[in-house]
Tab-separated table of C-alpha atoms and ligand atoms in Angstrom:
chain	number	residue	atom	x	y	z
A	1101	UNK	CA	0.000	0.000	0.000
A	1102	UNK	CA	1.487	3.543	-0.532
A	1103	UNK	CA	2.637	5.763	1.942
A	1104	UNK	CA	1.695	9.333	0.675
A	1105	UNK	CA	3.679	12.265	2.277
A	1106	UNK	CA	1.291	14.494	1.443
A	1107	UNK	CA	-1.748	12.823	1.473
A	1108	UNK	CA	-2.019	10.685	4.192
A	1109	UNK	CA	0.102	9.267	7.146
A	1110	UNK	CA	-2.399	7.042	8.378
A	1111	UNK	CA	0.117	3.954	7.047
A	1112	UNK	CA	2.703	5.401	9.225
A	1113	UNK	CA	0.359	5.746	12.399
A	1114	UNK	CA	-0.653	2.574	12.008
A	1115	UNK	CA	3.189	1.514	12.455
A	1116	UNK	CA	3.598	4.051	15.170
A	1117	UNK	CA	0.709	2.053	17.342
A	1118	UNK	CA	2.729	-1.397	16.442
A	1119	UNK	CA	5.960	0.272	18.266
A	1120	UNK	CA	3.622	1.165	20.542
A	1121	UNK	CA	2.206	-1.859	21.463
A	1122	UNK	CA	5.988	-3.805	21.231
A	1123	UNK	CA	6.750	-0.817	24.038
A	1124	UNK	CA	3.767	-1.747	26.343
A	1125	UNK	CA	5.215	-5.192	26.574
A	1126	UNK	CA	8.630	-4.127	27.396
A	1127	UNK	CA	10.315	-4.775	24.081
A	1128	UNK	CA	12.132	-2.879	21.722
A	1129	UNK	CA	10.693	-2.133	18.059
A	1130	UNK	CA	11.848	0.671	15.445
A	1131	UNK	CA	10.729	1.135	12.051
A	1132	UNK	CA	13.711	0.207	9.423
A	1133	UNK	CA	15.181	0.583	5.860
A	1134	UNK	CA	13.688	2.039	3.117
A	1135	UNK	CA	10.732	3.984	4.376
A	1136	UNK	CA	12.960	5.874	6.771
A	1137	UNK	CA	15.113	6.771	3.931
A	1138	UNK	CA	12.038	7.333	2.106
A	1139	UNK	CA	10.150	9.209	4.530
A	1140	UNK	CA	13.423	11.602	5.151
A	1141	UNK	CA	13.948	12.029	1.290
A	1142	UNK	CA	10.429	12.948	1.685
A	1143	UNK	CA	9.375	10.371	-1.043
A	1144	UNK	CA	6.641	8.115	-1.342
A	1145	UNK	CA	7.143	4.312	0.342
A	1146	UNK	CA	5.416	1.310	-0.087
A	1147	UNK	CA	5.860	-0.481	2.463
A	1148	UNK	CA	6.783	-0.343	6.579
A	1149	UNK	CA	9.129	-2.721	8.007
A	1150	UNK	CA	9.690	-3.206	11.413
A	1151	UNK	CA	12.727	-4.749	13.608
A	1152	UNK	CA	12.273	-5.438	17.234
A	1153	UNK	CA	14.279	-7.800	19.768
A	1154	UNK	CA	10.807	-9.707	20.110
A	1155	UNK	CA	10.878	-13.011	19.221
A	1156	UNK	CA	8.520	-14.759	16.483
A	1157	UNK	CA	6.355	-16.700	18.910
A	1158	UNK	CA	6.032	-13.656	20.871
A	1159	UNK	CA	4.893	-11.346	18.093
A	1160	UNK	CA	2.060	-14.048	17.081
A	1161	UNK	CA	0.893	-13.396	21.307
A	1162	UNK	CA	0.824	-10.261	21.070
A	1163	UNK	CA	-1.032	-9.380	17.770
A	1164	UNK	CA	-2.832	-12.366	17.514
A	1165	UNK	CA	-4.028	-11.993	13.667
A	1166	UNK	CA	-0.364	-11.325	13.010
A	1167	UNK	CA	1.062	-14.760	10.442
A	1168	UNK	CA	4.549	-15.807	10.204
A	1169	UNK	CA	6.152	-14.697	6.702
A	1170	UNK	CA	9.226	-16.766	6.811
A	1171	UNK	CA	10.788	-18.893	9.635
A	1172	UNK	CA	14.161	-18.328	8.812
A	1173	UNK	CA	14.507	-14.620	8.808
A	1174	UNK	CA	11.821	-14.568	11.516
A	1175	UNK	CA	9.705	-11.896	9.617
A	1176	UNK	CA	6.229	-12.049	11.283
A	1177	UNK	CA	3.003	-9.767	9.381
A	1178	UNK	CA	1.292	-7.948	11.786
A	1179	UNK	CA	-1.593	-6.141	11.089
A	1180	UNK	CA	-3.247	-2.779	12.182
A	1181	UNK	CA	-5.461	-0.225	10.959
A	1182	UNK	CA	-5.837	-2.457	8.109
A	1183	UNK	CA	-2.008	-2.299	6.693
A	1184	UNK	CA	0.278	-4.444	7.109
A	1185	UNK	CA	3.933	-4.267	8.322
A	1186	UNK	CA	6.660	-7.011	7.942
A	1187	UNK	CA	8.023	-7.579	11.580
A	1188	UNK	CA	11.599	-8.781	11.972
A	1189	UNK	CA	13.575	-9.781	14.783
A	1190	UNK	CA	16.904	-8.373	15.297
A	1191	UNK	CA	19.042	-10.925	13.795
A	1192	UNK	CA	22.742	-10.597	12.197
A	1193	UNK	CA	23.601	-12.470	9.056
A	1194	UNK	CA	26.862	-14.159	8.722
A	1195	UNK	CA	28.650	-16.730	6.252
A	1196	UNK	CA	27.098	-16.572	3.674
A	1197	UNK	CA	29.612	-19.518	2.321
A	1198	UNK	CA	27.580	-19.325	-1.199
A	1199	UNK	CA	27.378	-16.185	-1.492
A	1200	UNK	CA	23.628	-16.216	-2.027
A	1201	UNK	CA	22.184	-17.534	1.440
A	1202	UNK	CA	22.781	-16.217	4.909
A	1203	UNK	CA	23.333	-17.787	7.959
A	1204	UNK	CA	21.047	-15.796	10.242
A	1205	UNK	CA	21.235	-15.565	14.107
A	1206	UNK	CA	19.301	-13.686	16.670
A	1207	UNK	CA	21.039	-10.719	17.993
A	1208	UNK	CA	19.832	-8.778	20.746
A	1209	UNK	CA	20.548	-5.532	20.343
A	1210	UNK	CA	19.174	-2.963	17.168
A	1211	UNK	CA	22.984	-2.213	16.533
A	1212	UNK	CA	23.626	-5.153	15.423
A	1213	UNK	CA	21.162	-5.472	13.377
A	1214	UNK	CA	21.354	-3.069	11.298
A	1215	UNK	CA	25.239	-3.467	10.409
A	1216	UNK	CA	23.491	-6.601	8.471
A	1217	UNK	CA	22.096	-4.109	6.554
A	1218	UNK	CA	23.231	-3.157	2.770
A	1219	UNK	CA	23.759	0.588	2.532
A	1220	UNK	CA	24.193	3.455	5.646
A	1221	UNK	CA	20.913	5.008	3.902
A	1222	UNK	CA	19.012	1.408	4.373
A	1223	UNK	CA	20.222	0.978	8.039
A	1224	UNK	CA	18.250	4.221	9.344
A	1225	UNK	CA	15.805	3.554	12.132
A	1226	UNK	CA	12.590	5.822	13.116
A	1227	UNK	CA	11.451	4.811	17.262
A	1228	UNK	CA	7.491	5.462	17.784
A	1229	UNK	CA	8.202	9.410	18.427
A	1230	UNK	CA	9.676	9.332	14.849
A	1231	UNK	CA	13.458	10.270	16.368
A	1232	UNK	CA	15.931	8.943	14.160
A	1233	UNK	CA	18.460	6.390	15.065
A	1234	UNK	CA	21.755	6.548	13.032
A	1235	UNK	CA	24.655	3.669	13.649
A	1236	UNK	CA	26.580	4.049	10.622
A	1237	UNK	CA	26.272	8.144	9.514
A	1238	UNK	CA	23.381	7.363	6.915
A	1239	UNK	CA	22.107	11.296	7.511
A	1240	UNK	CA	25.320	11.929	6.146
A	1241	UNK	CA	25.212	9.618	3.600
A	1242	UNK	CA	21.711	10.624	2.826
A	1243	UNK	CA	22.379	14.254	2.874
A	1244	UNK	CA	25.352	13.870	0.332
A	1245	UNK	CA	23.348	11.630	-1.467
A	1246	UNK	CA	25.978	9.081	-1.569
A	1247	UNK	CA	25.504	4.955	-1.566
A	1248	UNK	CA	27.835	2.960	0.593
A	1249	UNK	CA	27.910	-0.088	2.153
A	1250	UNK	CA	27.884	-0.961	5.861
A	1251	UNK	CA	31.214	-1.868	6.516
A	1252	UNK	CA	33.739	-2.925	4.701
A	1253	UNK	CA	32.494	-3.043	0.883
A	1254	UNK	CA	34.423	-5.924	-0.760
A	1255	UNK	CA	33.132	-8.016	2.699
A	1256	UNK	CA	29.512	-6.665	2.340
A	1257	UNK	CA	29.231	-7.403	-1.411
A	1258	UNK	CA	31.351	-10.543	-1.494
A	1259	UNK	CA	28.687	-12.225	1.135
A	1260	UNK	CA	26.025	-11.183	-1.482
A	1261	UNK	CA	26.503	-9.885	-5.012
A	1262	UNK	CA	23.156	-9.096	-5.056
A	1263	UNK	CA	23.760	-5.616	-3.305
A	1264	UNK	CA	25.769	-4.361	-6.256
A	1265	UNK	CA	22.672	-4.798	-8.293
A	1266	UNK	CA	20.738	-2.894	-5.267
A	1267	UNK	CA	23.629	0.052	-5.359
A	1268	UNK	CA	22.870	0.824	-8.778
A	1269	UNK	CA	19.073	0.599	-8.016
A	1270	UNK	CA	19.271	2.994	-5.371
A	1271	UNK	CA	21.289	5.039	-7.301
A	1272	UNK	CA	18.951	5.028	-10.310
A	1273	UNK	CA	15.851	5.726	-8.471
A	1274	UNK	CA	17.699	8.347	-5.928
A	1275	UNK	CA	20.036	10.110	-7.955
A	1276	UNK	CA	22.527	9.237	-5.645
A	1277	UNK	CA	26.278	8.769	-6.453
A	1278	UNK	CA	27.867	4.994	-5.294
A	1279	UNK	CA	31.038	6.322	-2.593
A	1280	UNK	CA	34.197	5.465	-4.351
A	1281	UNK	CA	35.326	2.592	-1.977
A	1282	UNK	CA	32.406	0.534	-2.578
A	1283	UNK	CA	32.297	1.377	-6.761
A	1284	UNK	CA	35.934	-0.145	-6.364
A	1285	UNK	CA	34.377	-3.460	-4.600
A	1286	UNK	CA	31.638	-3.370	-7.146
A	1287	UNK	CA	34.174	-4.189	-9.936
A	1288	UNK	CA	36.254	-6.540	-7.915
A	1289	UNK	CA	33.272	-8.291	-6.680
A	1290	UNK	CA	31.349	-8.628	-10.620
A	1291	UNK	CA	32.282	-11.870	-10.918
A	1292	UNK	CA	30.200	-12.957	-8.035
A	1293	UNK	CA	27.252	-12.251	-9.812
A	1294	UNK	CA	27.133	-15.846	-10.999
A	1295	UNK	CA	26.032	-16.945	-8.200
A	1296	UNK	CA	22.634	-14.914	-8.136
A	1297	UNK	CA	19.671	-16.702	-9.344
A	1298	UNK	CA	17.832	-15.924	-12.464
A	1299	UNK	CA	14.705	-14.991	-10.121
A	1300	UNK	CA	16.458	-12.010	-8.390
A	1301	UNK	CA	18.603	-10.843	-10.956
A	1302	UNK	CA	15.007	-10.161	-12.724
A	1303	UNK	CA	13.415	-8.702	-9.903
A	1304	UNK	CA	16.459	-6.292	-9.604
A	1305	UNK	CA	16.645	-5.364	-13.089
A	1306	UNK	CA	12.851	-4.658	-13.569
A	1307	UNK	CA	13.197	-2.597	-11.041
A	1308	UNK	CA	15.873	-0.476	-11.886
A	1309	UNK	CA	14.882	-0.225	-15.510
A	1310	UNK	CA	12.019	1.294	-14.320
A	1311	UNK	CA	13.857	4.159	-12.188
A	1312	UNK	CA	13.802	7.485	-13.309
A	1313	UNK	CA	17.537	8.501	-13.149
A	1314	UNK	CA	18.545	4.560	-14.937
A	1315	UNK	CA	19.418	6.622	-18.108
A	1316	UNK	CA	22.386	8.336	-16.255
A	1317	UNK	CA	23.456	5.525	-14.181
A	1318	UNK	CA	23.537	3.173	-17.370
A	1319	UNK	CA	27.195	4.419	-18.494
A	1320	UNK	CA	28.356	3.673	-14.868
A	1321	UNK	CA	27.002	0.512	-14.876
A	1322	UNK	CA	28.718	-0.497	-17.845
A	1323	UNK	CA	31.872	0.886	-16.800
A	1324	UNK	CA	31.833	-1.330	-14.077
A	1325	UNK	CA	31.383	-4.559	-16.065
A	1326	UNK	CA	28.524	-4.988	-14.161
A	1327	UNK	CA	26.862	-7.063	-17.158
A	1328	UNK	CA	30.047	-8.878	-18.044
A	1329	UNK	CA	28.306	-12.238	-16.841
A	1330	UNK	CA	25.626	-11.502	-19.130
A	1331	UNK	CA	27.139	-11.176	-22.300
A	1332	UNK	CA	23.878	-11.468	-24.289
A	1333	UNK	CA	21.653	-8.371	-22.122
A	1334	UNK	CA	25.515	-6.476	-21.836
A	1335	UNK	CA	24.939	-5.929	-26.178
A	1336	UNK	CA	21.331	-4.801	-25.283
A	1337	UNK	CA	22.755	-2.730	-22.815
A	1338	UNK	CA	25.243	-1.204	-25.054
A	1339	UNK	CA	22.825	-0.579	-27.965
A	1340	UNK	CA	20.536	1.055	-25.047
A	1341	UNK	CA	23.360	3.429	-23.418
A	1342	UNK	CA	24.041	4.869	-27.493
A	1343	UNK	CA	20.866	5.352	-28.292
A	1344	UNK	CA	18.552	5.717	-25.491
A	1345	UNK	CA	15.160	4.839	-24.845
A	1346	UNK	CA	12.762	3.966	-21.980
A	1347	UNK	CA	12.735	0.033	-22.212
A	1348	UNK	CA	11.060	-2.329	-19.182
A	1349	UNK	CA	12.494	-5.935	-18.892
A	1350	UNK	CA	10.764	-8.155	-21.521
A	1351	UNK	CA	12.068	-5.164	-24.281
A	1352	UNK	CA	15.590	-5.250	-22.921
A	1353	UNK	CA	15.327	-8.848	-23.154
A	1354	UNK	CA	14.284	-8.647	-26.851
A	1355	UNK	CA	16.968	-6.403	-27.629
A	1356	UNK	CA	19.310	-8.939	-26.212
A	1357	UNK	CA	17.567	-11.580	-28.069
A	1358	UNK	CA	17.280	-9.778	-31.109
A	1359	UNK	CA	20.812	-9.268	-31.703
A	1360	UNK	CA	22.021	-12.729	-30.731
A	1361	UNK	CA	19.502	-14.329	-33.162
A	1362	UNK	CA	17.690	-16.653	-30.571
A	1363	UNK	CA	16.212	-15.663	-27.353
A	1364	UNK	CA	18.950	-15.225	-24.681
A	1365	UNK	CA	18.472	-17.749	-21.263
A	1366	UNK	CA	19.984	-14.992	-19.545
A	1367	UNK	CA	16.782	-14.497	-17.459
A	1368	UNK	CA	13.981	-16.890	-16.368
A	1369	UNK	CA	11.094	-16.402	-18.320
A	1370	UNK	CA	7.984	-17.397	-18.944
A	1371	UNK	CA	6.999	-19.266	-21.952
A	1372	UNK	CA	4.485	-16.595	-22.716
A	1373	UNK	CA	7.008	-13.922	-22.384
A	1374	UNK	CA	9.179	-16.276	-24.751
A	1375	UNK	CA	6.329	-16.625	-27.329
A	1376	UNK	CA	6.075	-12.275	-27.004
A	1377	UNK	CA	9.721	-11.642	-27.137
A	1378	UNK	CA	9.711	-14.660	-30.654
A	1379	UNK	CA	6.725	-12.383	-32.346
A	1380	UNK	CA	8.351	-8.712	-31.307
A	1381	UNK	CA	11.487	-9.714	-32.878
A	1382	UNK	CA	9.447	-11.264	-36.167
A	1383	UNK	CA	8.127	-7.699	-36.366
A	1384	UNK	CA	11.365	-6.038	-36.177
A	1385	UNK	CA	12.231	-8.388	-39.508
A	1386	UNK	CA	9.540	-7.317	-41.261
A	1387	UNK	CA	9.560	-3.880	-40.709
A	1388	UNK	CA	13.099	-3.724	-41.504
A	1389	UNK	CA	13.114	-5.887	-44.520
A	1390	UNK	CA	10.196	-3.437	-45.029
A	1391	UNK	CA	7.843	-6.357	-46.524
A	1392	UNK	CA	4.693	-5.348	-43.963
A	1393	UNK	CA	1.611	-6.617	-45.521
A	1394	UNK	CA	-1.551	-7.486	-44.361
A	1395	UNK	CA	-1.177	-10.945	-44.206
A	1396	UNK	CA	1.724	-10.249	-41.655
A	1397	UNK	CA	-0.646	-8.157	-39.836
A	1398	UNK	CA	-2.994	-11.115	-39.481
A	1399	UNK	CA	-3.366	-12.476	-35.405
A	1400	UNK	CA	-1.130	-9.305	-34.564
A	1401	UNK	CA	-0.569	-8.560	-31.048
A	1402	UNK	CA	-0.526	-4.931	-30.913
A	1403	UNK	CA	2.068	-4.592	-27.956
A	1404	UNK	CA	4.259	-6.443	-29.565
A	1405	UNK	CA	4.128	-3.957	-32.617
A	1406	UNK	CA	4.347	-1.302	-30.404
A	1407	UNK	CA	7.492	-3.065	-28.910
A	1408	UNK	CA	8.839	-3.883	-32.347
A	1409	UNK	CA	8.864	-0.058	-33.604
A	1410	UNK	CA	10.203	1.232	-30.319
A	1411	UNK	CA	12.749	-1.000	-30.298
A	1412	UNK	CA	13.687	0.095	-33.672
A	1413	UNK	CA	13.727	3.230	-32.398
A	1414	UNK	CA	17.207	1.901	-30.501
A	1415	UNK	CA	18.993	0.340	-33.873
A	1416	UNK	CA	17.820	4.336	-35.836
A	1417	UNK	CA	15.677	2.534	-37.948
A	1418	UNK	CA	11.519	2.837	-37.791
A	1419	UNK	CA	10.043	2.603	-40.952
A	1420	UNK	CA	6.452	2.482	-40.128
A	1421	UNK	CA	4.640	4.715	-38.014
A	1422	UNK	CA	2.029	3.098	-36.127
A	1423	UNK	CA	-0.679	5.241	-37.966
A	1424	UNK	CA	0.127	3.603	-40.687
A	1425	UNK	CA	0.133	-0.245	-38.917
A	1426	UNK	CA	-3.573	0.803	-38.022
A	1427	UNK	CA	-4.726	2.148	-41.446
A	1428	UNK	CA	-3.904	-1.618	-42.664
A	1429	UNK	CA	-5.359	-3.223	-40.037
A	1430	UNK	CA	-8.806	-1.038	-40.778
A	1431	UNK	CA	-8.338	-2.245	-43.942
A	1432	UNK	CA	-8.237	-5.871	-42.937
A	1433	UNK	CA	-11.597	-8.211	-43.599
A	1434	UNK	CA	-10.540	-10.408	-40.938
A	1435	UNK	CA	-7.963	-9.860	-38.294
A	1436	UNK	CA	-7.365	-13.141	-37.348
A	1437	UNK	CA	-6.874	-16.541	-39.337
A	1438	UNK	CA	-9.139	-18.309	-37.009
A	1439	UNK	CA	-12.043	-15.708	-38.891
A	1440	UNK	CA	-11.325	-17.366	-41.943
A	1441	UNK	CA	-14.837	-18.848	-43.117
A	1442	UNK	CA	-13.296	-21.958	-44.511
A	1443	UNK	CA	-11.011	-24.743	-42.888
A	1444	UNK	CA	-8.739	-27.482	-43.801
A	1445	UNK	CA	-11.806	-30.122	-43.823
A	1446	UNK	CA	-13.543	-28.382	-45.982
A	1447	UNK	CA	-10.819	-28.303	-48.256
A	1448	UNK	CA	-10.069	-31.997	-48.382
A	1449	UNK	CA	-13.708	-32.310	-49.354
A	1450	UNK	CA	-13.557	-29.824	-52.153
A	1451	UNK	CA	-10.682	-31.179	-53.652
A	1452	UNK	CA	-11.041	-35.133	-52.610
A	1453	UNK	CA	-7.816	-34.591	-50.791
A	1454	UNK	CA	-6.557	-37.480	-48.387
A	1455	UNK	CA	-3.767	-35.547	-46.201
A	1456	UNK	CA	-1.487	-33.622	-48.309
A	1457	UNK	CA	0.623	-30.884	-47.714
A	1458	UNK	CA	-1.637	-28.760	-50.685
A	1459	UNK	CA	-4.648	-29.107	-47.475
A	1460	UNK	CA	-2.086	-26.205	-46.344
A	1461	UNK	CA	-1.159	-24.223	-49.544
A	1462	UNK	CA	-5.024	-24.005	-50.064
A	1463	UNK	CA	-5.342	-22.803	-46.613
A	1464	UNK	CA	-2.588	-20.295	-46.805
A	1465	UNK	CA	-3.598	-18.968	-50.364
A	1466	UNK	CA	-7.565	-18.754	-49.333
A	1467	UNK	CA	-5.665	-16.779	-46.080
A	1468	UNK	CA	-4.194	-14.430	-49.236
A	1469	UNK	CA	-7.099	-13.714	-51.360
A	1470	UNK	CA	-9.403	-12.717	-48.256
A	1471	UNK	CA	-6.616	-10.363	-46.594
A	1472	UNK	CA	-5.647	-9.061	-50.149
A	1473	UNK	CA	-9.374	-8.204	-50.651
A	1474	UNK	CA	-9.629	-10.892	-53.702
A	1475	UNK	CA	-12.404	-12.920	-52.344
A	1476	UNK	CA	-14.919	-12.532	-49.794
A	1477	UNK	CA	-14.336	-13.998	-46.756
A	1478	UNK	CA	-17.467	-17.014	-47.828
A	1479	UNK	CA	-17.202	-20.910	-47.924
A	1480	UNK	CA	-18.657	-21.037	-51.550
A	1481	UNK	CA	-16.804	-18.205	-52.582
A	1482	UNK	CA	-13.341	-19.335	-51.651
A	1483	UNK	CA	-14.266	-22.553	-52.676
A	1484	UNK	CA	-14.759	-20.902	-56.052
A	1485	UNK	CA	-11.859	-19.551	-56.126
A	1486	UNK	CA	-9.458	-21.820	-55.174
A	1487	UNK	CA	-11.025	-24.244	-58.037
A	1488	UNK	CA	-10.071	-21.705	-60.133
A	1489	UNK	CA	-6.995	-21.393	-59.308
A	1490	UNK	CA	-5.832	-25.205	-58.507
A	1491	UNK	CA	-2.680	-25.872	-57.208
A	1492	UNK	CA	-0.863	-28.994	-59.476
A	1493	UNK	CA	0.349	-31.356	-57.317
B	2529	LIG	P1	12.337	-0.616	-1.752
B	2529	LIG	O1	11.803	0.750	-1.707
B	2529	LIG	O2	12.789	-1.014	-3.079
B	2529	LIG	O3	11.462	-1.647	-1.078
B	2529	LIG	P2	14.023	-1.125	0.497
B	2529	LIG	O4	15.227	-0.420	1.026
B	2529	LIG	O5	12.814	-1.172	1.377
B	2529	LIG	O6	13.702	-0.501	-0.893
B	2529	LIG	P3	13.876	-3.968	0.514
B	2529	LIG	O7	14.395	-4.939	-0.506
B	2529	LIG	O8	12.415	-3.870	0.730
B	2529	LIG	O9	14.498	-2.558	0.137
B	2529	LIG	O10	14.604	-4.341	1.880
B	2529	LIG	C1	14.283	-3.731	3.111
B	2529	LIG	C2	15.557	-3.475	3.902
B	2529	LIG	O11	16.231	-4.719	4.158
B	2529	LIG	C3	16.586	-2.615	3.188
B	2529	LIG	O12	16.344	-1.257	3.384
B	2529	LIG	C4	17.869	-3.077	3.839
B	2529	LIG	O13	18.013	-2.495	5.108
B	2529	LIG	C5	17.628	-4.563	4.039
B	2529	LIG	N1	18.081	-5.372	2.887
B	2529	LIG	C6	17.355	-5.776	1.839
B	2529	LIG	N2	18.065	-6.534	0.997
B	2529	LIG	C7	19.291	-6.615	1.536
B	2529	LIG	C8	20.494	-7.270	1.151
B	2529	LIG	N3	20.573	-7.980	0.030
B	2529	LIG	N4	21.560	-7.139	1.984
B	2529	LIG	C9	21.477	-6.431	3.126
B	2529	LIG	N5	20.390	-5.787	3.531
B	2529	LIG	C10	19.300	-5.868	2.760
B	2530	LIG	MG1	10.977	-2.247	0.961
């Protein structure tokens, strides 16, 4: 649910009454992370977290319609006011011996657990009077609008490579600059990146594509390597940071896909999303070996038309306007092959076929004459037609 500065703070009350109620029973509990650094950047959140020195079982007693989220990191989610908040206890992550998975450990004290935490800006704490609690000099950080790692940086992104994925996330959404030391341990660190699953490399990368300030952080991110371990989205990314455009995942993905000839397995996707990315980079063909015809307009998907010409856009080469994609498809009789008023039985019958390959060549030409305006899209006409115009064996 959104957190609206200006609108309303009721999310934030409601979080305010869960500190509250942690305080009443003698235990510690601070709101953490990003909506503190959202909340003092003045920007919009999404979501309240919470850390406390409460344990699991003892959250579920005291807000008793409150569900544990995960047993391992011990996030509880309590409800109030009808939001909901993600409830952590303080914990401190060490050995992370694949560089993906934490070993996590109750700590008791809110120090430690926030040096777990990614970035000084993400390890800010508000207590229920909204006083800010700062450990590791994120007002500083904040203020200078700088993003560095708790601790040392080649430790903090060797445990998990993920953050240097998050430090250009922040820094696209933030305009924030990444501190020097830690851009140093980004590029030492790249490799690493292997050992992040598919799943949350994607949900990083959506992301950031979708930050406003992604344009300028782009170069830096290339400069760093930082998509040296994926060689097929680092020539999308290339093509992108020369001539850019606004593109979300699936387009980047195209891109990639586009220019390696096959789609790329560089990302987990979905087999619609596969089938998209397939007919996007069709369209690209045939608007650039400029053969668009109605018959290729035939079962369109519009999005992926629109995703074809933007994408053009990136290589300097539209040729169609979209205007002119929607004149033709006015023009069309049918839009989609399944319209067609005559099928493959009916052809056997009309020509006493058994199954030959002409069942299709009928199909395809009757799929001709009705797009091309030759023949009205009826049974008996067709049929007409394609008698007179029989197809030797
Ligand atoms: P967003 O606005 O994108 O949700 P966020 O800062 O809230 O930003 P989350 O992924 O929701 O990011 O994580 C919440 C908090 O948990 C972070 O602010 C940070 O303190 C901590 N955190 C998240 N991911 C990591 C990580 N990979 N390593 C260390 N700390 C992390
Ligand atoms: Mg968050």
């Amino acid at each position: 649910m959104l957190y609206n500065r200006s609108m309303d703070n009721k999310m934030l009350e409601g979080a305010i009454k869960v500190l509250k109620k942690f305080e009443e029973e003698q235990y510690e509990a601070y709101i953490v992370g990003g909506f503190v650094r959202d909340y003092l950047l003045d920007m919009d959140a999404y979501d309240i977290d919470i850390t406390t020195n409460c344990l699991p079982d003892e959250i579920e007693r005291i807000f008793p319609d409150s569900f544990v989220q995960s047993t391992k990191y011990r996030t509880v989610t309590v409800s109030m006011d009808g939001y909901r908040y993600e409830v952590t206890t303080y914990r401190s992550d060490r050995k992370y011996s694949d560089h993906r998975h934490p070993e996590t450990k109750v700590t008791k004290t809110l120090k430690q657990d926030v040096r777990r935490r990614d970035f000084t800006i993400n390890a800010l704490c508000l207590d229920s009077d909204l006083n800010v609690i700062d450990y590791n000099n994120g007002l500083v950080d904040l203020k200078k609008k700088i993003i560095r790692t708790v601790g040392s940086p080649i430790r903090r992104l060797s445990e998990d490579a993920l953050r240097i994925f998050r430090a250009f996330r922040f820094a696209s959404r933030l305009d924030f600059e990444i501190d020097k030391d830690t851009m140093n341990a980004i590029r030492i660190n790249i490799p690493l990146l292997k050992y992040i699953s598919k799943e949350r490399v994607r949900t990083e990368l959506t992301k950031t594509l979708g930050e406003p300030h992604f344009k300028k952080v782009l170069p830096t991110m290339l400069d760093a390597g930082l998509f040296k371990v994926y060689p097929d989205i680092l020539e999308a990314a290339k093509v992108l940071n020369r001539n850019y455009i606004q593109v979300d995942l699936i387009e980047l993905i195209t891109i990639a896909s586009y220019i390696k000839g096959s789609v790329t397995d560089e990302i987990l996707l979905s087999r619609k999303e596969i089938k998209q990315i397939n007919q996007t980079i069709e369209y690209i063909k045939i608007f650039e070996s400029r053969t668009l015809s109605k018959k290729s307009l035939l079962d369109v998907s519009m999005e992926c038309i629109e995703s074809a010409m933007k994408i053009m856009n990136v290589f300097h080469n539209s040729i169609y306007t979209l205007d002119e994609v929607n004149d033709l498809l006015k023009e069309m009789p049918i839009s989609s092959s399944k319209e067609l008023d005559i099928n493959g039985f009916d052809i056997k019958k009309a020509f006493k076929l058994e199954d030959s390959p002409l069942i299709k060549k009928y199909l395809d030409m009757a799929l001709d004459v009705v797009v091309g305006g030759y023949c009205q899209n009826k049974k008996t006409k067709i049929t007409k037609y394609l008698k007179e115009n029989r197809i030797d064996e």
